[in-house]
Amino acid sequence: MGEYRFCTSETAWCPGCGDHNILEALREALERTGKQPHEVLVVGGIGQAAKTPQYINTNGFCGLHGRAVPPAFAAKVANRDLTVIIDSGDGDTYGEGGNHFIHNIRRNADIKHFVHDNQIYGLTKGQASPTTDLGHITEVQPFGTVNEPMNPLVLALSLGAGFVARAFSGDKDHLVSVMLEAINYKGYALVDILQPCVSFNKINTFQWYSKRVYKLDEAYDSSDKRAAFEKAAEWGERIPIGVIYKAEKPTYHDKIEFLREGPPLVDRPVNMDKIKGLMEDFK
Amino acid sequence: MDYNILIGGSAGQGMDTLAAILERVLKRKGFQIFTVRDYMSRVRGGHNFIQVRFGNEELTSHRKSVDGIIALNDETIRLHMEDLSENGFVICDEEISFADERVIRLPLKTEAKASGNVKAMGSTALGTVLKLFDLDMSCVEDVLKLIFARQDIATQNMGALKRGFELLDSRYSIEPADSDGSILISGNEAIALGALAAGCKFYSAYPMTPSTSIMNYLATKMAEAEVVVEQAEDEISAINMAIGASYAGARSMTGTSGGGFALMVEGLGLSAMLEVPLVIAEIQRPSPTTGFPTRTEQADLKFVINASQGEFPRMVIAPRNPEDAFYQTVRAFNLADNYQIPVILLGDQYLADSTTTTRPFDFDRVKIERYLSNDDFAGDREYKRYELTPDGISPRIIPGKVPGKTVLVDSDEHDEWGHITESAEVRKAMNDKRMRKLEYLKKELQEPDFLGDGDFETLFVAWGSLHGPVKEALKLLNKTGEKKYAALVFGDVWPLPEKLLLEKAGKAKAVINIEQNATGQLASLIRECTGIKCDGSILKYDGRPICAEFIIENIKLILTQKQLFLEQDE
Ligand SMILES: Cc1ncc(C[n+]2csc(CCOP(=O)(O)OP(=O)(O)O)c2C)c(N)n1
Ligand code: SF4
Ligand SMILES: [Mg+2]
């Protein structure tokens, strides 16, 4: 695959796993941005989805389980020239990393969050995740999950996220377009990507999703928050995919005066005379 | 010569401000200062006190006996009367009564009211104190302007202070030392200033006493010093953020106390595994869990040395006083960058909150060394983030800064390129590579500070903030007794420097560890690393800092017991 700038490498994912298409879509979206690999940073936590940085030719950060968001945020703060993308799982993002997911939305740094939502813990062999549907039987939930699934899109909207979308790994072209729109948006963008796990989720299969997903059409107004809440909550027989909500908001960098303009933080020299001058406060 | 003034009252009575005024005025008059703060973990009520010690010779610690008390409530008098020297004094409002001729009841409130603000009664008391010590009103107005943002309040306090000045006659006299341009600074402020001098650009933390004042200070300098201070949602986020910013090339730091550090432990290992430089300030308070939030202890030594699963190199430095804290913070950043490891600054509440006069920091001694290899990889040379090298340190480049080169880091065991591996050989090679850095790091260790002269019988060993109290104890002990004392006070505590310890312990008749904990963690570490067993311990773990008097009392006890023991043996 040497003809691509963002070439991908052999993965350890199961054949038929939705992650393959998500990786391909990410590659295509990045090709289309015109960026060079060294200008992009892909961050993951731990899990199957979180291995994405391993397989694509960009800067990559595979951190701790549940902790993809904090380093991604901070890397963007340090160097706003980097295009920062998080690729991680539903367990990683909404379970172990739930607190970071919530509070990072409030920061609105210009980072993109692609959640590979297979409604299951893949890497640890099939336990329920925060998005697993009620009644789903697993080894750890032998009588079916009794805890209600969370809806990450509704949660994100309620926290004021400026870009909320849903996509499906089975519709790659659409996924690429949603990813591109997220990358081009200025601010935090959440894309929850429905993804079959062929090995451990025998309920939400490719067919299960294919039967249910439908694309939001031209007539849909993604700036209407009320409508967005409705679409975000739609789950079951029909599941909308596309950009559910999009609105301009000041980013983290906009909100901090000395970051708004001037070079990225990493390129700012230490003004030693100024720092030395701070000693005057102690005289 | 020095005097010790205690200001006591309940939280919310403005003692902090009073102490800040008093220490600053005295400092500007040319005195040496050591101020220790004793707070309760509450915002209102309770009993809090601050002791401002001032003198014309170097002051390295607080002391228990006091020469004057400003009592904002009667509880202060009841609690501290036993520490008051025979010819000491207590200043309080006339409404308070206490049967002791040292108590001077004055119309503090009335005089403050007359100057326009009854809340300024503390300033009235300060006026009387200046007068008692036969000091003039110089520097007072400037300091009040500095402390009170509002001009009208500064004026009212100035009025109240002047009125207090007229209430009494002078009793004591003390000559200031030469004003030497020194600064008056706390340990946490020195750490924060050190971080800025080192070029720290990103500080993420979650508030936790007694570490929060680092974040507070940095936050006020955000724009000026171009440092981003982010209050994280929890300590896990704080440390992971700092690692992310550091990966992206900004010098980064996080800070917390023991409870927060417990949450950071997985992140500590991440910094080591990714080989991303990181500086962490762990400012100790007593006990597991919540403990004694506003008090002091040194009981996290073994915890921070051993925290995390797996084996990896780390460095732990325990700053000994604000001056040391400044330079050690700069050094921590350089060591972290050089070895691509986590470096922990292990402080405590005593270091964090106590303010002392210190020589101004010498910025010529500040060298920022980043150890980056961006330029070496500008051409065709292949970049491997975890290249195996003789010293274990792989070339580091900053993501985004070298066209054509990407940086892949991974918490999974990885190969030289950062790719996940399952290979036994690669795993061993990578572990060896990381551990090799420790061998080189050991060559850079700073030996403990040796206090005393060559001729001693008893050797104290201590670490971190006990430097000051131990130094004062030695001064007093060696002045009177025929038995000679010396001390080694460790700053670098992990890896433990052994050379000087082996040399001095070999000469000592007795080695005694002095620690602010219940189990003698330094003694245990020393025994583990060198086989040297301490002959006795002076330990304190009630949350209140050790002072020279405490050390002297206890060493006498220990040595007497030893003597009796020897006699029985004969
Ligand atoms: C602190 C910690 N706890 C638990 C684990 C084990 N663990 C690894 S991945 C994972 C869940 C992965 O699920 P998800 O994020 O949905 O990713 P997927 O594999 O489904 O893509 C768990 C529990 C870990 N690595 N670290
Ligand atoms: S276990 Fe599931 S998520 Fe993981 S690679 Fe296989 S199919 Fe994909
Ligand atoms: Mg999953």
Coordinates of N, CA, C and O in Angstrom, one line a residue, chain B residues 4-5 22 57 73 87 120 141 185 196 236-237 247 290 335 371 376 424 426 472 486 521 532:
Chain B
N4 N 10.2 35.0 68.3 CA 9.2 34.2 67.7 C 7.8 34.7 68.1 O 7.5 34.7 69.2
I5 N 7.1 35.1 67.1 CA 5.7 35.7 67.3 C 4.7 34.8 66.8 O 4.7 34.3 65.6
L22 N 3.3 41.0 58.6 CA 4.4 41.0 59.6 C 5.7 40.5 59.0 O 6.7 41.1 59.1
E57 N 20.3 36.4 62.4 CA 21.2 35.3 61.9 C 20.3 34.4 61.1 O 19.1 34.4 61.2
N73 N -8.4 35.4 69.5 CA -9.4 34.9 70.4 C -8.8 34.3 71.7 O -7.6 34.2 71.8
N87 N 9.6 36.4 79.9 CA 9.4 37.8 79.7 C 8.7 38.1 78.4 O 8.9 39.1 77.8
A120 N -9.7 45.7 60.9 CA -8.3 46.0 60.8 C -7.7 45.9 62.2 O -6.6 46.3 62.5
E141 N 3.9 51.0 55.0 CA 2.9 51.5 54.0 C 3.0 50.7 52.7 O 2.0 50.3 52.1
I185 N 10.1 33.4 50.5 CA 9.3 32.5 49.6 C 9.0 31.2 50.3 O 9.8 30.7 51.1
L196 N 8.9 27.3 36.1 CA 8.9 28.4 35.1 C 10.3 28.6 34.5 O 10.4 28.8 33.3
I236 N -5.9 11.3 37.5 CA -5.6 10.3 36.4 C -5.5 11.1 35.1 O -4.5 11.0 34.4
S237 N -6.5 12.0 34.9 CA -6.4 12.9 33.8 C -5.2 13.8 33.8 O -4.5 14.0 32.8
Y247 N 5.0 14.6 25.5 CA 5.2 13.9 24.2 C 5.2 14.9 23.0 O 6.0 14.7 22.1
T290 N -7.7 10.3 53.3 CA -7.8 11.7 53.4 C -6.8 12.3 54.5 O -6.2 13.3 54.3
L335 N 16.8 16.3 34.2 CA 17.0 14.9 34.3 C 15.9 14.1 33.6 O 16.2 13.1 32.9
Y371 N 17.9 17.9 25.3 CA 18.4 16.6 24.8 C 17.5 16.1 23.6 O 17.0 15.0 23.6
D376 N 19.2 15.8 14.0 CA 19.9 14.6 13.5 C 19.1 13.8 12.5 O 19.6 12.9 11.8
A424 N 10.0 -12.6 23.0 CA 10.7 -12.7 24.2 C 12.0 -11.9 24.2 O 12.3 -11.2 25.1
V426 N 12.8 -9.3 22.2 CA 12.6 -7.9 22.2 C 12.2 -7.4 23.6 O 12.6 -6.3 24.0
E472 N 19.6 23.3 62.7 CA 19.5 24.1 64.0 C 19.8 23.3 65.2 O 20.5 23.7 66.1
A486 N 26.9 15.2 64.0 CA 26.9 15.6 62.6 C 25.6 15.0 61.9 O 24.9 14.2 62.5
Q521 N 11.2 5.2 57.4 CA 11.3 4.7 56.0 C 12.7 5.0 55.4 O 13.2 4.1 54.6
I532 N 23.5 -0.8 56.3 CA 23.7 0.0 57.6 C 22.4 0.0 58.4 O 21.3 0.4 57.9

